[in-house]
Amino acid sequence: MFSSGATGLSDASSTPSAPTPAPSPTGQLPNLDLRIPTSAQEVSDTTKQAASWFDTHWQGWLASGLRIVFIVLLALVLRAMVRKLITQLIGRMARSPEHQEESRLGGLLANTGVVNPERRQQRSEAIGSVLRSVASFTILGTAALMVLSALGVNLAPLLASAGVAGVAIGFGARNLVTDFLSGVFMIMEDQYGVGDEIDTGVATGTVLEVGLRVTKLRGANGEIWYIRNGEVKRIANMSQGWATASVDVQIGYKEDLLRVEDLILQTAEELAKEAPYDELVWAPVSILGVESVAADSVMVRVEARTAPGKSAAVSRALRQRLKVAFDRAGIKVKEEAPAAAGAAGAATGVVIAPAPVPAAEQAAPSALADPNSARFRASEPIAVPKSEP
C-alpha cells in the first residue's frame, strides 16, 4: 500500500509538463491559454510563459520608447530653431532704411523709399506668421507619422486615405486654396497694404484690412467692399511710390505764352517752398506745353511729382495760386465774346452789326409757315358740326 502510494507519487512527479509555446516572431502576444489555472503546475507554466515573453520583448519595447522620445524631442527642438530663424529673418527684413545697405536680405521686403516703416513692419509680421505656421505644421506632422511608424502602425492605408481626402478637399475647396495662395503672394510682393488707395477692377477705395483670403476696402461713398484675393486679376495702387499732379491752365488766345510760362513756374516754386507743400512736392513743376488751342483760349498742361495720394491736394492749391497770380498780372483766361464786344460798341455809340449767317447754314423754310399750303390746312382742327334748332 505504501509502495503503491510511493509509486503513484513517483508517477505524478515524473509526468511531463505542457510544452511552452514559442514566442511569436512578429513580436506580438503568443497564443496563450487564457483559462484560469486550477493547479500549482498550471500557475507555474503560465508564469514561465509570461516571463519568457516579457524577457524576449522588453528590449524591443525599450528601443521603441527611446525612439519615440527621441523623435518628439528632436521635433520640438527643430521647431524651436526654425521659428527662431524665421523671427531673425523677419527682423532683418524689417530693418529701418539706414540699415538696409548692410543687409542684402533687407531689400526683399523693405523697398526703401517706397514703403514706410509701419507698412514694412505689418508685412514682416504677416509673412512671419505664415512661415511659422507652415514650419510648425510640417515638422509636427512628420514627427507624428514617425511616431506611428515606431508603434508598429501600418502607414500605407493611412497615407492612401489622406491622399484621397486631400484630392477631394482640393476639388471642393479650390477657391479657398486659390484665395489663400493669392493672399500670401500679395503680401510677399507688397502689392498693397492698409491705407493704400487701390483699384481692383471691381471696386475702388481705401484698404481697411488685408487678409490671406479677403481684402476689405472703404469706397468713395462710405461703402465697404469685401473682395476675395483669388478674384482679383489686376490691381492699380495709387498710394505707392509717387503720384503726378496734372493741371490744365487756360489762358486767352492773345496772351504771351512765354510770359505766362514764367509766371506759372514762379508761382509753382513759391508753392513748393511753403508748408505743408514743401514735403508734398517731390520734384520741380514742369510745363509740358500747349495741350489744345481754341478760338478764344489756349490750354497749357503743367505737371508735378508729389507724394503718393497727395496729387489732388497739390493740384487744387496750384490752381488757386495761379488764379491769384493771373489776376494780379492781368492775364485773361479767355478772350471776350463777339456779343460782349457789340454791347461795348453800343455803349460808345458804335453799333457792330452781327455777322451774316451763310446760306448753307440757314434752315429751310417750313411748309407750315404758309397758311395757303396744303400741310397748313391739314393741320387745322376739325370744325364741330352745329346742331339744328
mmCIF file of C-alpha atoms in Angstrom:
data_model
loop_
_atom_site.group_PDB
_atom_site.id
_atom_site.type_symbol
_atom_site.label_atom_id
_atom_site.label_comp_id
_atom_site.label_asym_id
_atom_site.label_seq_id
_atom_site.Cartn_x
_atom_site.Cartn_y
_atom_site.Cartn_z
ATOM 1 C CA MET A 1 0.000 0.000 0.000
ATOM 2 C CA PHE A 2 2.801 2.297 0.911
ATOM 3 C CA SER A 3 4.764 1.225 -2.084
ATOM 4 C CA SER A 4 1.842 1.811 -4.377
ATOM 5 C CA GLY A 5 1.424 5.316 -2.972
ATOM 6 C CA ALA A 6 5.089 5.969 -3.498
ATOM 7 C CA THR A 7 4.814 4.652 -6.971
ATOM 8 C CA GLY A 8 1.850 6.966 -7.603
ATOM 9 C CA LEU A 9 3.762 9.924 -6.256
ATOM 10 C CA SER A 10 6.719 8.991 -8.380
ATOM 11 C CA ASP A 11 4.468 8.729 -11.408
ATOM 12 C CA ALA A 12 2.895 12.149 -10.684
ATOM 13 C CA SER A 13 6.259 13.821 -10.295
ATOM 14 C CA SER A 14 7.511 12.270 -13.497
ATOM 15 C CA THR A 15 4.512 13.469 -15.531
ATOM 16 C CA PRO A 16 5.855 15.702 -18.342
ATOM 17 C CA SER A 17 4.686 19.303 -18.216
ATOM 18 C CA ALA A 18 2.980 21.032 -21.147
ATOM 19 C CA PRO A 19 5.388 22.418 -23.717
ATOM 20 C CA THR A 20 5.988 26.170 -23.533
ATOM 21 C CA PRO A 21 4.705 27.851 -26.703
ATOM 22 C CA ALA A 22 7.340 29.671 -28.645
ATOM 23 C CA PRO A 23 7.051 33.420 -28.845
ATOM 24 C CA SER A 24 5.616 34.895 -31.993
ATOM 25 C CA PRO A 25 8.330 36.006 -34.385
ATOM 26 C CA THR A 26 6.351 39.173 -35.129
ATOM 27 C CA GLY A 27 6.705 40.478 -31.558
ATOM 28 C CA GLN A 28 3.001 40.077 -30.769
ATOM 29 C CA LEU A 29 1.419 38.102 -27.933
ATOM 30 C CA PRO A 30 1.614 34.273 -28.380
ATOM 31 C CA ASN A 31 -1.437 32.047 -28.358
ATOM 32 C CA LEU A 32 -1.690 31.700 -24.569
ATOM 33 C CA ASP A 33 -4.190 29.600 -22.738
ATOM 34 C CA LEU A 34 -6.401 32.184 -21.041
ATOM 35 C CA ARG A 35 -8.163 29.667 -18.750
ATOM 36 C CA ILE A 36 -7.898 30.306 -15.061
ATOM 37 C CA PRO A 37 -5.245 27.917 -13.713
ATOM 38 C CA THR A 38 -6.628 25.305 -11.320
ATOM 39 C CA SER A 39 -3.423 23.726 -10.095
ATOM 40 C CA ALA A 40 0.029 24.772 -8.984
ATOM 41 C CA GLN A 41 1.537 23.280 -12.120
ATOM 42 C CA GLU A 42 -0.644 25.383 -14.405
ATOM 43 C CA VAL A 43 0.179 28.547 -12.432
ATOM 44 C CA SER A 44 3.874 27.756 -12.757
ATOM 45 C CA ASP A 45 3.580 27.132 -16.508
ATOM 46 C CA THR A 46 1.649 30.384 -17.086
ATOM 47 C CA THR A 47 4.183 32.385 -15.097
ATOM 48 C CA LYS A 48 7.034 30.879 -17.067
ATOM 49 C CA GLN A 49 5.309 31.736 -20.355
ATOM 50 C CA ALA A 50 4.734 35.378 -19.336
ATOM 51 C CA ALA A 51 8.288 35.739 -18.048
ATOM 52 C CA SER A 52 9.687 34.220 -21.231
ATOM 53 C CA TRP A 53 7.563 36.524 -23.446
ATOM 54 C CA PHE A 54 8.490 39.624 -21.406
ATOM 55 C CA ASP A 55 12.179 38.639 -21.422
ATOM 56 C CA THR A 56 12.045 38.270 -25.192
ATOM 57 C CA HIS A 57 10.320 41.622 -25.966
ATOM 58 C CA TRP A 58 11.403 44.078 -23.282
ATOM 59 C CA GLN A 59 14.403 45.182 -25.313
ATOM 60 C CA GLY A 60 12.158 45.984 -28.307
ATOM 61 C CA TRP A 61 9.805 47.940 -26.054
ATOM 62 C CA LEU A 62 12.670 49.937 -24.618
ATOM 63 C CA ALA A 63 14.098 50.651 -28.057
ATOM 64 C CA SER A 64 10.701 51.781 -29.394
ATOM 65 C CA GLY A 65 10.104 54.013 -26.363
ATOM 66 C CA LEU A 66 13.504 55.613 -26.648
ATOM 67 C CA ARG A 67 12.949 56.114 -30.376
ATOM 68 C CA ILE A 68 9.593 57.827 -29.784
ATOM 69 C CA VAL A 69 11.055 60.075 -27.099
ATOM 70 C CA PHE A 70 13.956 60.966 -29.388
ATOM 71 C CA ILE A 71 11.588 61.781 -32.296
ATOM 72 C CA VAL A 72 9.407 64.031 -30.113
ATOM 73 C CA LEU A 73 12.371 65.853 -28.582
ATOM 74 C CA LEU A 74 14.024 66.292 -31.985
ATOM 75 C CA ALA A 75 10.800 67.670 -33.480
ATOM 76 C CA LEU A 76 10.346 70.175 -30.643
ATOM 77 C CA VAL A 77 13.964 71.334 -30.819
ATOM 78 C CA LEU A 78 13.857 71.610 -34.617
ATOM 79 C CA ARG A 79 10.579 73.547 -34.468
ATOM 80 C CA ALA A 80 12.006 75.990 -31.930
ATOM 81 C CA MET A 81 15.142 76.511 -34.024
ATOM 82 C CA VAL A 82 13.183 77.072 -37.236
ATOM 83 C CA ARG A 83 10.823 79.543 -35.563
ATOM 84 C CA LYS A 84 13.798 81.436 -34.151
ATOM 85 C CA LEU A 85 15.451 81.572 -37.568
ATOM 86 C CA ILE A 86 12.228 82.850 -39.114
ATOM 87 C CA THR A 87 11.970 85.541 -36.421
ATOM 88 C CA GLN A 88 15.540 86.666 -37.109
ATOM 89 C CA LEU A 89 14.884 86.626 -40.849
ATOM 90 C CA ILE A 90 11.773 88.777 -40.486
ATOM 91 C CA GLY A 91 13.649 91.125 -38.158
ATOM 92 C CA ARG A 92 16.346 91.663 -40.776
ATOM 93 C CA MET A 93 13.716 92.234 -43.442
ATOM 94 C CA ALA A 94 12.013 94.891 -41.298
ATOM 95 C CA ARG A 95 15.144 96.912 -40.600
ATOM 96 C CA SER A 96 15.000 100.673 -40.881
ATOM 97 C CA PRO A 97 16.189 102.288 -44.138
ATOM 98 C CA GLU A 98 19.528 103.408 -42.657
ATOM 99 C CA HIS A 99 20.450 99.747 -42.052
ATOM 100 C CA GLN A 100 19.281 98.400 -45.385
ATOM 101 C CA GLU A 101 22.664 98.805 -47.044
ATOM 102 C CA GLU A 102 24.243 96.465 -44.516
ATOM 103 C CA SER A 103 21.937 93.609 -45.415
ATOM 104 C CA ARG A 104 21.058 92.397 -48.902
ATOM 105 C CA LEU A 105 18.210 90.433 -47.408
ATOM 106 C CA GLY A 106 16.506 93.578 -46.228
ATOM 107 C CA GLY A 107 15.777 94.643 -49.784
ATOM 108 C CA LEU A 108 13.398 91.726 -50.217
ATOM 109 C CA LEU A 109 10.650 93.418 -48.232
ATOM 110 C CA ALA A 110 11.952 96.861 -47.443
ATOM 111 C CA ASN A 111 11.515 98.704 -50.769
ATOM 112 C CA THR A 112 13.500 101.628 -49.431
ATOM 113 C CA GLY A 113 11.981 104.967 -50.367
ATOM 114 C CA VAL A 114 8.601 103.440 -51.179
ATOM 115 C CA VAL A 115 7.214 101.811 -48.043
ATOM 116 C CA ASN A 116 7.081 103.495 -44.659
ATOM 117 C CA PRO A 117 8.347 101.699 -41.516
ATOM 118 C CA GLU A 118 4.836 100.901 -40.229
ATOM 119 C CA ARG A 119 3.916 99.304 -43.542
ATOM 120 C CA ARG A 120 7.151 97.293 -43.577
ATOM 121 C CA GLN A 121 6.515 96.087 -40.026
ATOM 122 C CA GLN A 122 2.993 94.923 -40.895
ATOM 123 C CA ARG A 123 4.222 92.981 -43.901
ATOM 124 C CA SER A 124 7.017 91.384 -41.916
ATOM 125 C CA GLU A 125 4.678 90.236 -39.151
ATOM 126 C CA ALA A 126 2.191 88.784 -41.642
ATOM 127 C CA ILE A 127 4.841 86.860 -43.568
ATOM 128 C CA GLY A 128 6.473 85.670 -40.340
ATOM 129 C CA SER A 129 3.167 84.326 -39.047
ATOM 130 C CA VAL A 130 2.557 82.385 -42.262
ATOM 131 C CA LEU A 131 6.076 80.944 -42.333
ATOM 132 C CA ARG A 132 5.956 79.882 -38.680
ATOM 133 C CA SER A 133 2.598 78.169 -39.150
ATOM 134 C CA VAL A 134 3.793 76.263 -42.216
ATOM 135 C CA ALA A 135 7.027 75.207 -40.483
ATOM 136 C CA SER A 136 5.196 74.002 -37.364
ATOM 137 C CA PHE A 137 2.656 72.029 -39.380
ATOM 138 C CA THR A 138 5.351 70.370 -41.495
ATOM 139 C CA ILE A 139 7.670 69.425 -38.621
ATOM 140 C CA LEU A 140 4.996 68.225 -36.191
ATOM 141 C CA GLY A 141 3.112 66.342 -38.910
ATOM 142 C CA THR A 142 6.252 64.490 -39.962
ATOM 143 C CA ALA A 143 7.065 63.668 -36.321
ATOM 144 C CA ALA A 144 3.535 62.273 -35.762
ATOM 145 C CA LEU A 145 3.913 59.933 -38.749
ATOM 146 C CA MET A 146 7.299 58.725 -37.473
ATOM 147 C CA VAL A 147 5.833 58.039 -34.014
ATOM 148 C CA LEU A 148 3.017 55.962 -35.534
ATOM 149 C CA SER A 149 5.571 54.027 -37.550
ATOM 150 C CA ALA A 150 7.595 53.337 -34.387
ATOM 151 C CA LEU A 151 4.454 51.995 -32.686
ATOM 152 C CA GLY A 152 4.016 49.463 -35.464
ATOM 153 C CA VAL A 153 1.073 51.146 -37.191
ATOM 154 C CA ASN A 154 0.871 50.439 -40.902
ATOM 155 C CA LEU A 155 1.009 53.844 -42.571
ATOM 156 C CA ALA A 156 0.176 52.694 -46.075
ATOM 157 C CA PRO A 157 -3.646 52.749 -45.633
ATOM 158 C CA LEU A 158 -3.409 55.993 -43.668
ATOM 159 C CA LEU A 159 -1.375 57.728 -46.358
ATOM 160 C CA ALA A 160 -3.643 56.380 -49.088
ATOM 161 C CA SER A 161 -6.728 57.660 -47.271
ATOM 162 C CA ALA A 162 -5.059 61.022 -46.688
ATOM 163 C CA GLY A 163 -4.204 61.254 -50.376
ATOM 164 C CA VAL A 164 -7.779 60.552 -51.440
ATOM 165 C CA ALA A 165 -9.121 63.011 -48.843
ATOM 166 C CA GLY A 166 -6.629 65.628 -49.993
ATOM 167 C CA VAL A 167 -7.745 65.286 -53.611
ATOM 168 C CA ALA A 168 -11.414 65.540 -52.589
ATOM 169 C CA ILE A 169 -10.762 68.587 -50.406
ATOM 170 C CA GLY A 170 -8.675 70.130 -53.172
ATOM 171 C CA PHE A 171 -11.553 69.850 -55.656
ATOM 172 C CA GLY A 172 -14.136 71.051 -53.154
ATOM 173 C CA ALA A 173 -12.111 73.926 -51.681
ATOM 174 C CA ARG A 174 -10.114 75.024 -54.725
ATOM 175 C CA ASN A 175 -11.467 78.583 -54.444
ATOM 176 C CA LEU A 176 -10.377 78.744 -50.814
ATOM 177 C CA VAL A 177 -6.898 77.476 -51.708
ATOM 178 C CA THR A 178 -6.689 79.988 -54.560
ATOM 179 C CA ASP A 179 -7.653 82.856 -52.272
ATOM 180 C CA PHE A 180 -5.131 81.767 -49.643
ATOM 181 C CA LEU A 181 -2.217 81.440 -52.076
ATOM 182 C CA SER A 182 -3.108 84.744 -53.739
ATOM 183 C CA GLY A 183 -3.131 86.431 -50.330
ATOM 184 C CA VAL A 184 0.276 85.001 -49.426
ATOM 185 C CA PHE A 185 1.906 86.174 -52.660
ATOM 186 C CA MET A 186 0.118 89.519 -52.445
ATOM 187 C CA ILE A 187 1.639 90.174 -49.019
ATOM 188 C CA MET A 188 5.099 88.942 -50.020
ATOM 189 C CA GLU A 189 5.136 91.070 -53.183
ATOM 190 C CA ASP A 190 3.708 94.104 -51.353
ATOM 191 C CA GLN A 191 1.028 94.771 -53.944
ATOM 192 C CA TYR A 192 -0.936 96.921 -51.476
ATOM 193 C CA GLY A 193 -1.371 97.464 -47.747
ATOM 194 C CA VAL A 194 -3.578 99.103 -45.155
ATOM 195 C CA GLY A 195 -4.249 102.749 -46.027
ATOM 196 C CA ASP A 196 -3.491 102.428 -49.743
ATOM 197 C CA GLU A 197 -5.864 103.739 -52.396
ATOM 198 C CA ILE A 198 -6.307 100.913 -54.912
ATOM 199 C CA ASP A 199 -8.424 99.998 -57.917
ATOM 200 C CA THR A 200 -9.127 96.265 -58.208
ATOM 201 C CA GLY A 201 -11.305 96.495 -61.291
ATOM 202 C CA VAL A 202 -14.491 95.581 -59.439
ATOM 203 C CA ALA A 203 -14.119 98.164 -56.660
ATOM 204 C CA THR A 204 -12.065 101.243 -55.825
ATOM 205 C CA GLY A 205 -11.325 102.557 -52.368
ATOM 206 C CA THR A 206 -9.026 102.707 -49.363
ATOM 207 C CA VAL A 207 -7.704 99.446 -47.930
ATOM 208 C CA LEU A 208 -9.011 98.876 -44.406
ATOM 209 C CA GLU A 209 -7.844 95.315 -43.786
ATOM 210 C CA VAL A 210 -5.633 92.848 -45.630
ATOM 211 C CA GLY A 211 -6.209 89.141 -45.007
ATOM 212 C CA LEU A 212 -4.974 85.948 -46.558
ATOM 213 C CA ARG A 213 -8.428 85.296 -48.036
ATOM 214 C CA VAL A 214 -10.349 88.592 -48.185
ATOM 215 C CA THR A 215 -9.369 92.250 -48.602
ATOM 216 C CA LYS A 216 -11.637 94.945 -47.116
ATOM 217 C CA LEU A 217 -11.993 98.313 -48.907
ATOM 218 C CA ARG A 218 -13.749 101.560 -47.998
ATOM 219 C CA GLY A 219 -15.382 103.072 -51.085
ATOM 220 C CA ALA A 220 -15.718 106.743 -52.020
ATOM 221 C CA ASN A 221 -19.315 106.840 -50.743
ATOM 222 C CA GLY A 222 -18.507 105.125 -47.456
ATOM 223 C CA GLU A 223 -19.445 101.607 -48.524
ATOM 224 C CA ILE A 224 -17.278 98.629 -47.530
ATOM 225 C CA TRP A 225 -16.188 96.128 -50.163
ATOM 226 C CA TYR A 226 -15.129 92.568 -49.329
ATOM 227 C CA ILE A 227 -13.002 91.260 -52.181
ATOM 228 C CA ARG A 228 -11.650 87.725 -52.410
ATOM 229 C CA ASN A 229 -7.956 87.737 -53.192
ATOM 230 C CA GLY A 230 -8.296 84.959 -55.756
ATOM 231 C CA GLU A 231 -10.803 87.001 -57.797
ATOM 232 C CA VAL A 232 -8.507 89.998 -58.286
ATOM 233 C CA LYS A 233 -6.937 89.907 -61.748
ATOM 234 C CA ARG A 234 -5.322 93.363 -61.730
ATOM 235 C CA ILE A 235 -4.563 95.992 -59.093
ATOM 236 C CA ALA A 236 -3.812 99.685 -59.545
ATOM 237 C CA ASN A 237 -2.157 101.143 -56.449
ATOM 238 C CA MET A 238 -2.448 104.924 -56.318
ATOM 239 C CA SER A 239 -0.597 105.223 -52.984
ATOM 240 C CA GLN A 240 2.688 103.526 -53.763
ATOM 241 C CA GLY A 241 5.864 105.239 -54.916
ATOM 242 C CA TRP A 242 4.829 108.704 -56.095
ATOM 243 C CA ALA A 243 1.885 110.445 -57.775
ATOM 244 C CA THR A 244 1.514 113.040 -60.526
ATOM 245 C CA ALA A 245 -0.429 116.267 -60.102
ATOM 246 C CA SER A 246 -1.640 117.398 -63.537
ATOM 247 C CA VAL A 247 -3.147 120.891 -64.026
ATOM 248 C CA ASP A 248 -4.508 122.295 -67.286
ATOM 249 C CA VAL A 249 -4.129 126.095 -67.285
ATOM 250 C CA GLN A 250 -6.394 128.026 -69.640
ATOM 251 C CA ILE A 251 -5.213 131.418 -70.947
ATOM 252 C CA GLY A 252 -6.505 133.836 -73.540
ATOM 253 C CA TYR A 253 -5.633 133.296 -77.184
ATOM 254 C CA LYS A 254 -3.744 136.607 -77.474
ATOM 255 C CA GLU A 255 -1.703 136.233 -74.282
ATOM 256 C CA ASP A 256 2.108 135.921 -74.421
ATOM 257 C CA LEU A 257 2.932 132.262 -73.779
ATOM 258 C CA LEU A 258 6.490 132.919 -72.612
ATOM 259 C CA ARG A 259 5.283 135.438 -70.060
ATOM 260 C CA VAL A 260 2.589 133.061 -68.861
ATOM 261 C CA GLU A 261 5.029 130.147 -68.531
ATOM 262 C CA ASP A 262 7.446 132.246 -66.463
ATOM 263 C CA LEU A 263 4.595 133.272 -64.187
ATOM 264 C CA ILE A 264 3.450 129.638 -63.788
ATOM 265 C CA LEU A 265 6.954 128.454 -62.861
ATOM 266 C CA GLN A 266 7.416 131.305 -60.390
ATOM 267 C CA THR A 267 4.077 130.581 -58.728
ATOM 268 C CA ALA A 268 4.809 126.832 -58.552
ATOM 269 C CA GLU A 269 8.234 127.428 -56.976
ATOM 270 C CA GLU A 270 6.710 129.654 -54.314
ATOM 271 C CA LEU A 271 4.112 126.984 -53.573
ATOM 272 C CA ALA A 272 6.768 124.249 -53.253
ATOM 273 C CA LYS A 273 8.662 126.281 -50.647
ATOM 274 C CA GLU A 274 5.694 126.781 -48.321
ATOM 275 C CA ALA A 275 4.485 124.300 -45.702
ATOM 276 C CA PRO A 276 2.969 121.758 -45.943
ATOM 277 C CA TYR A 277 3.565 121.600 -49.700
ATOM 278 C CA ASP A 278 7.347 121.600 -49.239
ATOM 279 C CA GLU A 279 7.031 117.930 -48.163
ATOM 280 C CA LEU A 280 4.346 117.017 -50.704
ATOM 281 C CA VAL A 281 6.046 118.259 -53.886
ATOM 282 C CA TRP A 282 8.908 115.874 -54.656
ATOM 283 C CA ALA A 283 10.145 117.338 -57.957
ATOM 284 C CA PRO A 284 10.110 120.774 -59.623
ATOM 285 C CA VAL A 285 6.979 121.660 -61.536
ATOM 286 C CA SER A 286 7.382 121.216 -65.296
ATOM 287 C CA ILE A 287 5.411 122.737 -68.155
ATOM 288 C CA LEU A 288 4.696 120.142 -70.819
ATOM 289 C CA GLY A 289 3.462 122.670 -73.363
ATOM 290 C CA VAL A 290 0.298 123.586 -75.193
ATOM 291 C CA GLU A 291 -2.337 120.869 -74.841
ATOM 292 C CA SER A 292 -5.075 122.376 -77.038
ATOM 293 C CA VAL A 293 -5.905 125.540 -78.962
ATOM 294 C CA ALA A 294 -9.388 127.066 -79.340
ATOM 295 C CA ALA A 295 -10.725 130.231 -80.991
ATOM 296 C CA ASP A 296 -10.641 132.200 -77.747
ATOM 297 C CA SER A 297 -8.223 130.303 -75.442
ATOM 298 C CA VAL A 298 -5.121 128.130 -75.198
ATOM 299 C CA MET A 299 -4.697 125.203 -72.790
ATOM 300 C CA VAL A 300 -1.268 124.700 -71.185
ATOM 301 C CA ARG A 301 -0.546 121.499 -69.217
ATOM 302 C CA VAL A 302 1.524 121.623 -66.013
ATOM 303 C CA GLU A 303 2.697 118.556 -64.038
ATOM 304 C CA ALA A 304 4.406 117.990 -60.692
ATOM 305 C CA ARG A 305 5.590 114.829 -58.943
ATOM 306 C CA THR A 306 4.050 114.591 -55.471
ATOM 307 C CA ALA A 307 3.848 112.249 -52.513
ATOM 308 C CA PRO A 308 1.546 109.263 -53.074
ATOM 309 C CA GLY A 309 -2.103 110.110 -52.565
ATOM 310 C CA LYS A 310 -1.449 113.882 -52.405
ATOM 311 C CA SER A 311 -1.780 114.809 -56.081
ATOM 312 C CA ALA A 312 -5.319 116.165 -55.711
ATOM 313 C CA ALA A 313 -4.365 118.494 -52.847
ATOM 314 C CA VAL A 314 -1.349 119.858 -54.735
ATOM 315 C CA SER A 315 -3.428 120.360 -57.894
ATOM 316 C CA ARG A 316 -6.088 122.364 -56.053
ATOM 317 C CA ALA A 317 -3.513 124.543 -54.297
ATOM 318 C CA LEU A 318 -1.681 125.209 -57.577
ATOM 319 C CA ARG A 319 -4.899 126.230 -59.363
ATOM 320 C CA GLN A 320 -5.760 128.637 -56.562
ATOM 321 C CA ARG A 321 -2.301 130.253 -56.628
ATOM 322 C CA LEU A 322 -2.363 130.566 -60.414
ATOM 323 C CA LYS A 323 -5.766 132.266 -60.332
ATOM 324 C CA VAL A 324 -4.483 134.886 -57.894
ATOM 325 C CA ALA A 325 -1.273 135.367 -59.903
ATOM 326 C CA PHE A 326 -3.192 135.788 -63.174
ATOM 327 C CA ASP A 327 -5.489 138.376 -61.611
ATOM 328 C CA ARG A 328 -2.507 140.398 -60.383
ATOM 329 C CA ALA A 329 -0.723 140.189 -63.737
ATOM 330 C CA GLY A 330 -3.872 140.957 -65.732
ATOM 331 C CA ILE A 331 -3.758 137.741 -67.723
ATOM 332 C CA LYS A 332 -7.077 136.734 -69.218
ATOM 333 C CA VAL A 333 -8.162 133.121 -69.257
ATOM 334 C CA LYS A 334 -10.468 133.685 -72.243
ATOM 335 C CA GLU A 335 -10.941 136.281 -74.962
ATOM 336 C CA GLU A 336 -14.119 138.378 -74.961
ATOM 337 C CA ALA A 337 -17.011 137.020 -76.995
ATOM 338 C CA PRO A 338 -18.362 138.982 -80.025
ATOM 339 C CA ALA A 339 -21.631 139.684 -78.168
ATOM 340 C CA ALA A 340 -19.717 141.387 -75.385
ATOM 341 C CA ALA A 341 -17.822 143.436 -77.965
ATOM 342 C CA GLY A 342 -21.139 144.536 -79.572
ATOM 343 C CA ALA A 343 -22.516 145.623 -76.232
ATOM 344 C CA ALA A 344 -19.374 147.649 -75.568
ATOM 345 C CA GLY A 345 -19.708 149.299 -79.009
ATOM 346 C CA ALA A 346 -23.332 150.212 -78.363
ATOM 347 C CA ALA A 347 -22.310 151.891 -75.138
ATOM 348 C CA THR A 348 -19.795 154.027 -77.071
ATOM 349 C CA GLY A 349 -22.283 154.818 -79.879
ATOM 350 C CA VAL A 350 -20.775 152.422 -82.392
ATOM 351 C CA VAL A 351 -23.091 149.574 -83.333
ATOM 352 C CA ILE A 352 -21.486 146.480 -84.759
ATOM 353 C CA ALA A 353 -23.848 144.502 -86.942
ATOM 354 C CA PRO A 354 -23.901 140.778 -86.394
ATOM 355 C CA ALA A 355 -22.123 138.707 -88.961
ATOM 356 C CA PRO A 356 -24.463 137.308 -91.631
ATOM 357 C CA VAL A 357 -25.279 133.648 -91.428
ATOM 358 C CA PRO A 358 -24.127 131.721 -94.516
ATOM 359 C CA ALA A 359 -26.900 130.432 -96.737
ATOM 360 C CA ALA A 360 -25.671 126.883 -96.324
ATOM 361 C CA GLU A 361 -26.209 127.115 -92.569
ATOM 362 C CA GLN A 362 -29.704 128.693 -92.813
ATOM 363 C CA ALA A 363 -32.603 126.411 -92.037
ATOM 364 C CA ALA A 364 -35.066 125.655 -94.849
ATOM 365 C CA PRO A 365 -38.483 127.372 -94.536
ATOM 366 C CA SER A 366 -41.239 125.265 -93.080
ATOM 367 C CA ALA A 367 -44.350 124.458 -95.119
ATOM 368 C CA LEU A 368 -46.477 125.025 -92.053
ATOM 369 C CA ALA A 369 -45.494 128.703 -92.046
ATOM 370 C CA ASP A 370 -47.540 129.299 -95.255
ATOM 371 C CA PRO A 371 -51.290 129.464 -94.395
ATOM 372 C CA ASN A 372 -52.178 128.642 -98.016
ATOM 373 C CA SER A 373 -50.150 125.404 -98.121
ATOM 374 C CA ALA A 374 -51.867 122.012 -98.038
ATOM 375 C CA ARG A 375 -49.889 120.907 -94.959
ATOM 376 C CA PHE A 376 -51.006 124.019 -93.046
ATOM 377 C CA ARG A 377 -54.690 123.408 -93.929
ATOM 378 C CA ALA A 378 -54.329 119.722 -92.970
ATOM 379 C CA SER A 379 -53.095 120.691 -89.525
ATOM 380 C CA GLU A 380 -56.187 122.825 -88.808
ATOM 381 C CA PRO A 381 -58.603 121.349 -86.223
ATOM 382 C CA ILE A 382 -61.787 119.756 -87.486
ATOM 383 C CA ALA A 383 -64.777 122.028 -87.007
ATOM 384 C CA VAL A 384 -67.536 120.761 -84.731
ATOM 385 C CA PRO A 385 -70.874 120.495 -86.656
ATOM 386 C CA LYS A 386 -73.589 122.823 -85.430
ATOM 387 C CA SER A 387 -76.728 121.241 -84.048
ATOM 388 C CA GLU A 388 -80.048 122.178 -85.752
ATOM 389 C CA PRO A 389 -82.600 124.134 -83.667
#
